[in-house]
PDB file of C-alpha atoms in Angstrom:
ATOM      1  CA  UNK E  21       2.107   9.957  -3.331  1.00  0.00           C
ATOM      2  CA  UNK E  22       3.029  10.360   0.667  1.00  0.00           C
ATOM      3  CA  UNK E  23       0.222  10.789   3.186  1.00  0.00           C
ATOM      4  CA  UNK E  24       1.421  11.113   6.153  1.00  0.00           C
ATOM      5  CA  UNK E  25       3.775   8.341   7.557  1.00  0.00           C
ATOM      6  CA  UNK E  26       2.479   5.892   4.521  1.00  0.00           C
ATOM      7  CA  UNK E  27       3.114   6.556   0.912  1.00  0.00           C
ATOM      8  CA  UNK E  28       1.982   4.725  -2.331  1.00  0.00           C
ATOM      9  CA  UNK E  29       3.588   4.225  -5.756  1.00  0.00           C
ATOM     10  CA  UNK E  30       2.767   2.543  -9.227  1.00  0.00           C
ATOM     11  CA  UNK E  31       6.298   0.680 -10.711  1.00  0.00           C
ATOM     12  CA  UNK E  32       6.234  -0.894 -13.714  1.00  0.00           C
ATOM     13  CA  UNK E  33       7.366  -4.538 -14.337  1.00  0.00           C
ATOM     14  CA  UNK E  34       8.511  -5.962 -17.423  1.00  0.00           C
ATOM     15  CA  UNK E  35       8.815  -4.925 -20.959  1.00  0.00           C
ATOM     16  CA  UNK E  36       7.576  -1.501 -21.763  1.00  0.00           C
ATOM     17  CA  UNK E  37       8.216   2.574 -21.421  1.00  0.00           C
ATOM     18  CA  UNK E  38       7.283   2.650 -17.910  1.00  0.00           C
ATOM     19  CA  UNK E  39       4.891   5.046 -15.598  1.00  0.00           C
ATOM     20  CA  UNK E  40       4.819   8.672 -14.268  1.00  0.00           C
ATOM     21  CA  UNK E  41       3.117   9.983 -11.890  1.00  0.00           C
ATOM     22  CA  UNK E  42       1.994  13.983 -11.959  1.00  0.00           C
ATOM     23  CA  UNK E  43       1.323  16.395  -9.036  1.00  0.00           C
ATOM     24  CA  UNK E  44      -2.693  15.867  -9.998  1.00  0.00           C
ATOM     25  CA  UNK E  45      -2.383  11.851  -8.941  1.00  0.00           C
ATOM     26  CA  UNK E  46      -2.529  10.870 -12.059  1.00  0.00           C
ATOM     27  CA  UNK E  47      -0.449   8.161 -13.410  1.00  0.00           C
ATOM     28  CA  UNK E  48       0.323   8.483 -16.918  1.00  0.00           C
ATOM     29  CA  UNK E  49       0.939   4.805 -18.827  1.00  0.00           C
ATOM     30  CA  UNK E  50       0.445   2.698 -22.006  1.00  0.00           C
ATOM     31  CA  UNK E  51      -1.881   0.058 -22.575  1.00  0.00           C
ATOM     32  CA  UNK E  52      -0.392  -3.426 -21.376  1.00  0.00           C
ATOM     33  CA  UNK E  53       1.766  -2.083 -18.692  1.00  0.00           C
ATOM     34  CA  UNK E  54       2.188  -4.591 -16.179  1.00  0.00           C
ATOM     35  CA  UNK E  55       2.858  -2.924 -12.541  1.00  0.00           C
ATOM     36  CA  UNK E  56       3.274  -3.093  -9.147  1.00  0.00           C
ATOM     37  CA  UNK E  57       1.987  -1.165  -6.120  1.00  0.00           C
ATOM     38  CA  UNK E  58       4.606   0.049  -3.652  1.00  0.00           C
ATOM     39  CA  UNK E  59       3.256   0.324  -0.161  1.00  0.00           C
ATOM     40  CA  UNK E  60       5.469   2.660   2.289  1.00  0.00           C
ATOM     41  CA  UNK E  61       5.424   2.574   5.704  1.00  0.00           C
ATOM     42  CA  UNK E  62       7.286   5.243   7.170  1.00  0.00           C
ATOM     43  CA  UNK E  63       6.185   5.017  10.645  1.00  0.00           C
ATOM     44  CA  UNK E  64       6.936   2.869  13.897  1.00  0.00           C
ATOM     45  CA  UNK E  65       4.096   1.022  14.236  1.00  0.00           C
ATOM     46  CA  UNK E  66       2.826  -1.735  11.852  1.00  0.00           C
ATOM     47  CA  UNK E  67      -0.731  -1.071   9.737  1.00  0.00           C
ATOM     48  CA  UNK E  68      -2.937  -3.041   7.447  1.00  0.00           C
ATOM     49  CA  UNK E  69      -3.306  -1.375   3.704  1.00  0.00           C
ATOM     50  CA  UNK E  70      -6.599  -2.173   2.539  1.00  0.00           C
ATOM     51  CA  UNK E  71      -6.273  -1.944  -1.009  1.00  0.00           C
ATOM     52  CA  UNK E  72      -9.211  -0.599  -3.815  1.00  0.00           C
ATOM     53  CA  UNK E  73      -8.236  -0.929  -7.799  1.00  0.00           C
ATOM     54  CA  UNK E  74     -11.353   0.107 -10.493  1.00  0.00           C
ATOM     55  CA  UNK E  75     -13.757  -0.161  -6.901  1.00  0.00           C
ATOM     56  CA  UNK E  76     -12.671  -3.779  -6.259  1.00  0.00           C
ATOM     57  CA  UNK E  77     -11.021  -4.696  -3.349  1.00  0.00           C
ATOM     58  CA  UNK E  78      -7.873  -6.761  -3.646  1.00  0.00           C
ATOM     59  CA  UNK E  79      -6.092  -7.500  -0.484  1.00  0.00           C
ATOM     60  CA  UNK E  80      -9.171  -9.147   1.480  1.00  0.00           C
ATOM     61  CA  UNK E  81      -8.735  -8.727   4.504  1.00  0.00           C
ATOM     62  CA  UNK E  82      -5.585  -6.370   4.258  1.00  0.00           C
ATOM     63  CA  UNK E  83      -1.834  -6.513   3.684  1.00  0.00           C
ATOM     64  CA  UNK E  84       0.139  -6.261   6.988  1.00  0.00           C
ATOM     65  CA  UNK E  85       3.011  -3.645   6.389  1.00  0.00           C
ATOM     66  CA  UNK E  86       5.595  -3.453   9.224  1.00  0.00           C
ATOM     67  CA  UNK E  87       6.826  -0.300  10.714  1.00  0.00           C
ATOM     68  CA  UNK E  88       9.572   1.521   8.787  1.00  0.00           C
ATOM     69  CA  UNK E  89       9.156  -1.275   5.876  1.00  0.00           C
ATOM     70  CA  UNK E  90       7.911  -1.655   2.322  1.00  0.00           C
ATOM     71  CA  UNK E  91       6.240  -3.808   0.541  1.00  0.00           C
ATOM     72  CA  UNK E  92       5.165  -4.462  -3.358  1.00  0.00           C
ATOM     73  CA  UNK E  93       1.534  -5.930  -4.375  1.00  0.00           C
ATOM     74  CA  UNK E  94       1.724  -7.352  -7.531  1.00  0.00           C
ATOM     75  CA  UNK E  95      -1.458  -9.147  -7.659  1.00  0.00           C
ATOM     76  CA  UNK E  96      -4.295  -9.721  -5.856  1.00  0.00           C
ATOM     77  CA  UNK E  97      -4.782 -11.626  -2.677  1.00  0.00           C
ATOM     78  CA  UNK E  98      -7.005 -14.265  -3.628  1.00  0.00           C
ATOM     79  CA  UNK E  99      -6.528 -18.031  -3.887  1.00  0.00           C
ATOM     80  CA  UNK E 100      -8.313 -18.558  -7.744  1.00  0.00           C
ATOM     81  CA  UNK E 101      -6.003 -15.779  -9.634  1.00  0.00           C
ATOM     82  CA  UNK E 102      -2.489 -15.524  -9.925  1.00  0.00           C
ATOM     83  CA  UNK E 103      -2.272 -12.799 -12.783  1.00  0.00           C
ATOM     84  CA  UNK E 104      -0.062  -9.592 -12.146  1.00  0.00           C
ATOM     85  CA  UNK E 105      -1.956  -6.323 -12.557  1.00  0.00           C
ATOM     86  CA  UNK E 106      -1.827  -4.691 -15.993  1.00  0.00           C
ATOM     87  CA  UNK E 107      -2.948  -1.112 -17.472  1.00  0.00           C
ATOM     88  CA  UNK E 108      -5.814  -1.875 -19.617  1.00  0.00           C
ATOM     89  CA  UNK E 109      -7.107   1.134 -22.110  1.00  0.00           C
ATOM     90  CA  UNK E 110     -10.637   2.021 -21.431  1.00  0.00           C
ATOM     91  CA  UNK E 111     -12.710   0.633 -24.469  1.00  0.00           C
ATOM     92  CA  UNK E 112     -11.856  -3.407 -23.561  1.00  0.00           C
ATOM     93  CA  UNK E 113     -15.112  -5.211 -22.861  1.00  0.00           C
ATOM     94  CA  UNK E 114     -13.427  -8.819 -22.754  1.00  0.00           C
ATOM     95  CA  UNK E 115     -11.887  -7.141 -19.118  1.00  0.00           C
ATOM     96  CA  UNK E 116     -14.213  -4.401 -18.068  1.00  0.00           C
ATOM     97  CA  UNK E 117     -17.441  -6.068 -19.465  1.00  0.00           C
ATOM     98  CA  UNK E 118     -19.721  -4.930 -22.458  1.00  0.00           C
ATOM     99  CA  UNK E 119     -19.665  -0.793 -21.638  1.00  0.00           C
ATOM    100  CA  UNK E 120     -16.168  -1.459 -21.452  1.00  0.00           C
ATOM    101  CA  UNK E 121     -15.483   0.680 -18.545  1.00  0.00           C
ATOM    102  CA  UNK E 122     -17.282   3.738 -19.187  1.00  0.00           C
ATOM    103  CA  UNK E 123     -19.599   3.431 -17.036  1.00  0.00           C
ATOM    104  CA  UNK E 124     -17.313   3.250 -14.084  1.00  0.00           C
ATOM    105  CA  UNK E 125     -16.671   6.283 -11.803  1.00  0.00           C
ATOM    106  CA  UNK E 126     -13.698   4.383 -10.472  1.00  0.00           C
ATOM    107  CA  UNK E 127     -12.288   3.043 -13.955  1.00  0.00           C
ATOM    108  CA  UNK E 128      -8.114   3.775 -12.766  1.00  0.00           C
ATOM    109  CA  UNK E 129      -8.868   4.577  -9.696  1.00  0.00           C
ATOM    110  CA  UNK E 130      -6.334   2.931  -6.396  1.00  0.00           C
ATOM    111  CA  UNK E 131      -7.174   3.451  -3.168  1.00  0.00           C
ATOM    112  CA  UNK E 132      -5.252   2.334  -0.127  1.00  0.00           C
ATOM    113  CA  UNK E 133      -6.765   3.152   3.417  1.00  0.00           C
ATOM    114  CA  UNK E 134      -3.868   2.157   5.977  1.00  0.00           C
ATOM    115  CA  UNK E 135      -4.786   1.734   9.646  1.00  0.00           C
ATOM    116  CA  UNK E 136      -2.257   1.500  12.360  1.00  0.00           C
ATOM    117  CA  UNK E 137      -2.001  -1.145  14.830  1.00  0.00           C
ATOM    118  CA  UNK E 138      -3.033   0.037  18.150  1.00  0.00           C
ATOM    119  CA  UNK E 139       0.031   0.014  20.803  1.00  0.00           C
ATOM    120  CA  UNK E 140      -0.313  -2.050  24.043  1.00  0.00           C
ATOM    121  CA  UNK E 141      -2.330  -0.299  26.723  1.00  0.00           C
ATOM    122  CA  UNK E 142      -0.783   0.547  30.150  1.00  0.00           C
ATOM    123  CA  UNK E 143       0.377  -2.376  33.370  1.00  0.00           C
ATOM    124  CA  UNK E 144      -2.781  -2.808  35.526  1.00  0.00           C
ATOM    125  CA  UNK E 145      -1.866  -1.832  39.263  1.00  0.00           C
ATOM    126  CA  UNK E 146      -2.039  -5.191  40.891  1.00  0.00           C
ATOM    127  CA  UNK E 147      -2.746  -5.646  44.698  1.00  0.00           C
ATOM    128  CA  UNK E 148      -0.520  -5.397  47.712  1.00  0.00           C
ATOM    129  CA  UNK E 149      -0.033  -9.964  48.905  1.00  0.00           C
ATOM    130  CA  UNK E 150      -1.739  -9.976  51.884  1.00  0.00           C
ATOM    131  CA  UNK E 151       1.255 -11.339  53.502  1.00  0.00           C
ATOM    132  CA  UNK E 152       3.375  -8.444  53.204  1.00  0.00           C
ATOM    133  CA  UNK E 153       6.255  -9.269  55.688  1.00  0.00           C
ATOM    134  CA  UNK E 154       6.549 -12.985  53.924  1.00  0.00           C
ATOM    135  CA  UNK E 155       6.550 -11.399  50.670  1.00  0.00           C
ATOM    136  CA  UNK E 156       9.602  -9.453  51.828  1.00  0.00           C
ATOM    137  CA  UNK E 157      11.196 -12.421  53.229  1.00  0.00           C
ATOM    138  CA  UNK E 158      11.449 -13.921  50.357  1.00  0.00           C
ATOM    139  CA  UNK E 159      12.461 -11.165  48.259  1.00  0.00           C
ATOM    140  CA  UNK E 160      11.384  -9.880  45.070  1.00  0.00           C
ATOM    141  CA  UNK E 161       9.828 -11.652  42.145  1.00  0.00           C
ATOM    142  CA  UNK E 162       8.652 -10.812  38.796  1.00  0.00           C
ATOM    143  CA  UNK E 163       5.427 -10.612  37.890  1.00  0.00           C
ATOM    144  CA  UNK E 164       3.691 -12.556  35.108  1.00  0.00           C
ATOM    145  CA  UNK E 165       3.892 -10.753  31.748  1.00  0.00           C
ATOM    146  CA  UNK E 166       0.647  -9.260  30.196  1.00  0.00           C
ATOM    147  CA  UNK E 167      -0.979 -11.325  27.235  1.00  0.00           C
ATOM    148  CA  UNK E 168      -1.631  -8.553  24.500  1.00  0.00           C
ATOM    149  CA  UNK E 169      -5.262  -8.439  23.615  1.00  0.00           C
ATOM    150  CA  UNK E 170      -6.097  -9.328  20.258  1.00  0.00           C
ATOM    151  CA  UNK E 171      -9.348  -8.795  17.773  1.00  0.00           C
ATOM    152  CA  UNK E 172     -11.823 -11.922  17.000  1.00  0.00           C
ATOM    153  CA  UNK E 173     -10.807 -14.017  14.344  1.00  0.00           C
ATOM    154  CA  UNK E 174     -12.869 -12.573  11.843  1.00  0.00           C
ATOM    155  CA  UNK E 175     -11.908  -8.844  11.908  1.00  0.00           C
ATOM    156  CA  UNK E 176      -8.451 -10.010  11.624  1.00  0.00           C
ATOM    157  CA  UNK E 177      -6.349  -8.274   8.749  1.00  0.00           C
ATOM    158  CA  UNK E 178      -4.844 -11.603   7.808  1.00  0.00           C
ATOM    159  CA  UNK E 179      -2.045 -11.451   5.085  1.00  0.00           C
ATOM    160  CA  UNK E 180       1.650 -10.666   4.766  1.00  0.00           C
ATOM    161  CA  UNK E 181       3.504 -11.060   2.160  1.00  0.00           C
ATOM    162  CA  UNK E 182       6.212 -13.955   1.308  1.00  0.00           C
ATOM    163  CA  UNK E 183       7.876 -13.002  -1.729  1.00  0.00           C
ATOM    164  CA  UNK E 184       7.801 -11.545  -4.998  1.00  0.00           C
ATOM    165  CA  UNK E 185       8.974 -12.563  -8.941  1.00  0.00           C
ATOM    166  CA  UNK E 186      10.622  -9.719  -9.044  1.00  0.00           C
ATOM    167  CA  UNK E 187      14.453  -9.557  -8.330  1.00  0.00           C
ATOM    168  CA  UNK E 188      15.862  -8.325  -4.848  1.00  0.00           C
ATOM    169  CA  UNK E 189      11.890  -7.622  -4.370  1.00  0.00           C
ATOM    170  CA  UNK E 190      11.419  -5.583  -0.540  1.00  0.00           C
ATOM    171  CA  UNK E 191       8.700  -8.177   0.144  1.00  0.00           C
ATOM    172  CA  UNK E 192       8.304 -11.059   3.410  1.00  0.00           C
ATOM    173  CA  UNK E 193       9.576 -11.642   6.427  1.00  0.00           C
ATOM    174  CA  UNK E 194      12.559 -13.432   5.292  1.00  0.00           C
ATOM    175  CA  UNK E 195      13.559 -10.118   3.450  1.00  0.00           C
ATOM    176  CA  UNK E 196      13.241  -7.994   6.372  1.00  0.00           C
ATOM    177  CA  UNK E 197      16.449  -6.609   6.543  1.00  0.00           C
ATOM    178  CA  UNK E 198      15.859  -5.324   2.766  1.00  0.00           C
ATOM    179  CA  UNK E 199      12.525  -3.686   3.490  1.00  0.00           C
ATOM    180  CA  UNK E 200      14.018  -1.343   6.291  1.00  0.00           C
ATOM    181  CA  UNK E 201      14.016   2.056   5.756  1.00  0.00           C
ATOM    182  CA  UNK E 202      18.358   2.978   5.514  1.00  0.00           C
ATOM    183  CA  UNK E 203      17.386   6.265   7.115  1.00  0.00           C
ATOM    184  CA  UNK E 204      15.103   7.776   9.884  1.00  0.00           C
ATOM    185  CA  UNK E 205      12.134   9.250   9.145  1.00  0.00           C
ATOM    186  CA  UNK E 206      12.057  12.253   7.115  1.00  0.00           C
ATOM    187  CA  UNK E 207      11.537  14.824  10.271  1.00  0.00           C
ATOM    188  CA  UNK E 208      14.658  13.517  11.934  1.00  0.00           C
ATOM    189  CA  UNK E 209      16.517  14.526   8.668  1.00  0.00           C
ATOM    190  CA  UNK E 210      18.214  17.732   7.495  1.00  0.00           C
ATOM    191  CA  UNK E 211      15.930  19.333   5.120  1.00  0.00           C
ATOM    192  CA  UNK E 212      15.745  17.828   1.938  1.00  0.00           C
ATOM    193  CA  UNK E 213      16.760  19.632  -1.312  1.00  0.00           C
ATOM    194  CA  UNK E 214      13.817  20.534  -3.261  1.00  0.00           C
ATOM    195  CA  UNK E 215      14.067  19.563  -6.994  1.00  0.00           C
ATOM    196  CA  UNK E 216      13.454  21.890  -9.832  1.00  0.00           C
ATOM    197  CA  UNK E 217      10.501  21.485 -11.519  1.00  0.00           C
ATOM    198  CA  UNK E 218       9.839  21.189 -14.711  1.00  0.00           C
ATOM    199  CA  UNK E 219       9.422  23.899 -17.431  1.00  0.00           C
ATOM    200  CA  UNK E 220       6.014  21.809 -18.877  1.00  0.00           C
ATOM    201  CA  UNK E 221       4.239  19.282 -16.891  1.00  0.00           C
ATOM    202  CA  UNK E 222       1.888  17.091 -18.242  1.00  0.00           C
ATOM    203  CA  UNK E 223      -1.912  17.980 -17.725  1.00  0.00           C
ATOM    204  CA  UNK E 224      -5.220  15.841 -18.504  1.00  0.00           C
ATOM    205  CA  UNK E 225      -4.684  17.408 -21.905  1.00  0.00           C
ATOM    206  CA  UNK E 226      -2.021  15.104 -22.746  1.00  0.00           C
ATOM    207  CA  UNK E 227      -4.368  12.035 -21.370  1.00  0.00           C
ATOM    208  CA  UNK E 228      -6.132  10.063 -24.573  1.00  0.00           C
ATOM    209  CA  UNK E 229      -8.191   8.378 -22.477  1.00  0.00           C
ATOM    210  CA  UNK E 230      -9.201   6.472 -19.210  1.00  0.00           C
ATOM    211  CA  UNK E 231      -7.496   3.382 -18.030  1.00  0.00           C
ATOM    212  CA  UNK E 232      -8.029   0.485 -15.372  1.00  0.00           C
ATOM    213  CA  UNK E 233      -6.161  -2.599 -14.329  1.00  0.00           C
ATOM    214  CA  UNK E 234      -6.569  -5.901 -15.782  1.00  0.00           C
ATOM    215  CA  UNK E 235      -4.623  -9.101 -14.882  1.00  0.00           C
ATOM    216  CA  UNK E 236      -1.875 -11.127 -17.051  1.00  0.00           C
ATOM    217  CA  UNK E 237       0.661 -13.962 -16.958  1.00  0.00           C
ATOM    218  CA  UNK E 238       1.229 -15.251 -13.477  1.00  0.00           C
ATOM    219  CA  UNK E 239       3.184 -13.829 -10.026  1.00  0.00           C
ATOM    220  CA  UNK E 240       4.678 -16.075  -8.077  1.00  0.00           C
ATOM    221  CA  UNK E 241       4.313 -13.789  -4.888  1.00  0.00           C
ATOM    222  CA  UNK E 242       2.413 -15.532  -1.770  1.00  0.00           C
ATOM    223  CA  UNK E 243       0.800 -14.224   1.081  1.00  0.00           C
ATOM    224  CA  UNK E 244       0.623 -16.064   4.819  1.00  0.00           C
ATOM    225  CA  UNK E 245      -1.852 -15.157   7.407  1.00  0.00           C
ATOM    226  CA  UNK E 246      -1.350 -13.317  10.438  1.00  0.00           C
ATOM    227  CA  UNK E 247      -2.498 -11.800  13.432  1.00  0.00           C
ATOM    228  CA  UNK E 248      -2.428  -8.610  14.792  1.00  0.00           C
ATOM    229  CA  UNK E 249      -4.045  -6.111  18.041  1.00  0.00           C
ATOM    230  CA  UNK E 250      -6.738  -3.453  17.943  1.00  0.00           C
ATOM    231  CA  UNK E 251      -6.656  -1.505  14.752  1.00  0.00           C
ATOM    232  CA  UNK E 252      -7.435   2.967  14.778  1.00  0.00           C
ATOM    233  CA  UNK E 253     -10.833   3.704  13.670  1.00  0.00           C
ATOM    234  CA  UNK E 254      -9.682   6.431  11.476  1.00  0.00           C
ATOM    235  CA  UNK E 255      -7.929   5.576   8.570  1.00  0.00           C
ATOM    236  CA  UNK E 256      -5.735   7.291   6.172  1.00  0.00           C
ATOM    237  CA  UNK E 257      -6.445   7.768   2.667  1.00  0.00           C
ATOM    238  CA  UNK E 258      -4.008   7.576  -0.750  1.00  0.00           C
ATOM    239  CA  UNK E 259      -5.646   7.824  -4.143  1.00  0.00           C
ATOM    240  CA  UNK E 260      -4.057   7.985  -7.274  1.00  0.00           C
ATOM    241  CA  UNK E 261      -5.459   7.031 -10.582  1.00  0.00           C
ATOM    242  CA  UNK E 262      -4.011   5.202 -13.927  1.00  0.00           C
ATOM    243  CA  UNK E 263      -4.760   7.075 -17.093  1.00  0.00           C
ATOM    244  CA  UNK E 264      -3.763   6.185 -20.765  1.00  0.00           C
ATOM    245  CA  UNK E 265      -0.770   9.133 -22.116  1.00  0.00           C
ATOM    246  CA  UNK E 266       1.037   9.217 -24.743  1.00  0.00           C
ATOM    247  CA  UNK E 267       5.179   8.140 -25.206  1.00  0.00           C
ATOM    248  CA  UNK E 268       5.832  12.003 -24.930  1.00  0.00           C
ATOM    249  CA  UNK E 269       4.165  12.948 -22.145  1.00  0.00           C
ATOM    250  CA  UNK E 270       5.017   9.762 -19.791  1.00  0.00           C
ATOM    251  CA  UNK E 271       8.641  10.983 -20.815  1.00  0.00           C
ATOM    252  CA  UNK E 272       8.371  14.045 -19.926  1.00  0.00           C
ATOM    253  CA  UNK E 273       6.515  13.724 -16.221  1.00  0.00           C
ATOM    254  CA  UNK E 274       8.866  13.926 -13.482  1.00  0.00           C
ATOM    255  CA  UNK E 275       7.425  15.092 -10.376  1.00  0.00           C
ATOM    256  CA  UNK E 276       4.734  13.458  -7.640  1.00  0.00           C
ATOM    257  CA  UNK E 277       1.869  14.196  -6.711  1.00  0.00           C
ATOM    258  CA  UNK E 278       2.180  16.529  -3.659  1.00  0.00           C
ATOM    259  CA  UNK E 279      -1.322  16.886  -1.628  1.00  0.00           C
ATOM    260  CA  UNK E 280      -3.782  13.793  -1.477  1.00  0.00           C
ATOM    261  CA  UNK E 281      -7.348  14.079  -3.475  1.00  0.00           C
ATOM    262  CA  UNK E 282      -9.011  12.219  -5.792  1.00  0.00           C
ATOM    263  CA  UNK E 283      -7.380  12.584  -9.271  1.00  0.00           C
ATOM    264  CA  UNK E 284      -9.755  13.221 -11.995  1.00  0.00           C
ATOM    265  CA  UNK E 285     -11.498  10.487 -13.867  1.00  0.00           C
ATOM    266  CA  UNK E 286     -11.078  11.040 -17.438  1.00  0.00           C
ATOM    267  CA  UNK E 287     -14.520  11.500 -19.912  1.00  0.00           C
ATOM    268  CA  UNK E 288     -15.673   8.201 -21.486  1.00  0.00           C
ATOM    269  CA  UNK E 289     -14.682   7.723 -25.092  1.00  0.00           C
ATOM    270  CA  UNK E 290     -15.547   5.617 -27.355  1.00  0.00           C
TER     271      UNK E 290
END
């Protein structure tokens, strides 16, 4: 789903049939799917994606995506757990605790609130030397640059990433070149051919139940801290939400989800 200049995707990882997202938000998938979350930046300044899966928070203080770049979380930011996320059927109490899940308005849900980083301000007017005709003896010189201002340690959005297990991953600084964007951004393009949709989507009919995200195995991806300006106050919001489907329908879902809303939590089952 695209919001704006940032844009969020589920990918699957590993073994299995894969994921599809529907226009609702929805993301159909099977029950030990292990995935990733691709985080778009499609504008030119960087922003910190704060990061919500089943209500939890898993990026502390925030991932740091750079303008025009990409990135892919594959597992929380934390230093006690490694796992890689994984779709986990409603129903599990080992992973969701003894209701299982049901009792969880945000069972599936991801949310990813981006926030720009605020570009420097404008030069300060300094004041005339008082020694104007020695200052023009002497001829020009160049003025000390301007430190940029930066926030307090602790409201610091603190984490990039280094790397990913996955092969030719987007992800760290050492990558950069890989994470650009080949193009410019969309509104400096020709218009874009629209693709046919198809004859029978998937609905929540097709969903058998509710889903949320569990962890397994171990990532090797690492995260660094870092430092960055002022953030915007406002921030902008992606939700999309991992559901249980069958084969058929996962299959048959093509197209993404257009507008941003909350997707529909599916009923509790037993």
């Amino acid at each position: 789903m695209r919001n704006g200049d940032f844009a969020v995707e589920v990918v699957p990882r590993g073994k299995g049939i894969g994921v599809r997202e529907i226009t609702s938000g929805h993301v159909l998938a099977r029950p030990g799917q292990v995935y990733a979350l691709r985080i778009r930046n499609y504008g030119p300044l960087r922003c910190v994606a704060d990061v919500r899966i089943d209500g939890r928070s898993v990026t502390a203080g925030g991932l740091v995506i750079d303008a025009w770049c990409t990135e892919e979380l594959e597992r929380p930011i934390s230093p006690d757990e490694n796992g890689r996320f994984t779709v986990v059927a409603e129903g599990d109490e080992h992973v969701f605790g003894p209701d299982g899940g049901r009792d969880n308005a945000d069972l599936g849900l991801i949310e990813v609130r981006f926030r720009r980083e605020l570009p420097g301000g404008p030069e300060h007017a300094r004041p005339l030397h008082p020694m104007l005709s020695d200052a023009l003896d002497r001829g020009p010189t160049m003025p000390a640059s301007a430190h940029p201002s930066r926030l307090t340690p602790d409201v610091l959005a603190p984490w990039s990433a280094l790397g990913s297990a996955g092969h030719g991953m987007p992800n760290g600084k050492r990558q950069a070149l890989n994470r650009m964007f080949p193009e410019k951004p969309s509104s400096w393009l020709a218009p874009a051919e629209h693709a046919t949709a198809p004859v029978e989507e998937p609905t929540l009919d097709d969903v058998e139940r509710a889903a949320g995200t569990g962890l397994t195995g171990h990532s090797s991806q690492r995260f660094i801290p870092t430092q960055l300006g002022p953030l915007e106050s406002e921030a902008t919001l992606i939700q999309l939400r991992l559901v249980i489907a069958s084969a058929e329908a996962i299959a048959a879902a093509r197209l993404p989800a257009a507008e941003p809303s909350v997707p529909e939590r599916p009923a509790a089952r037993p």
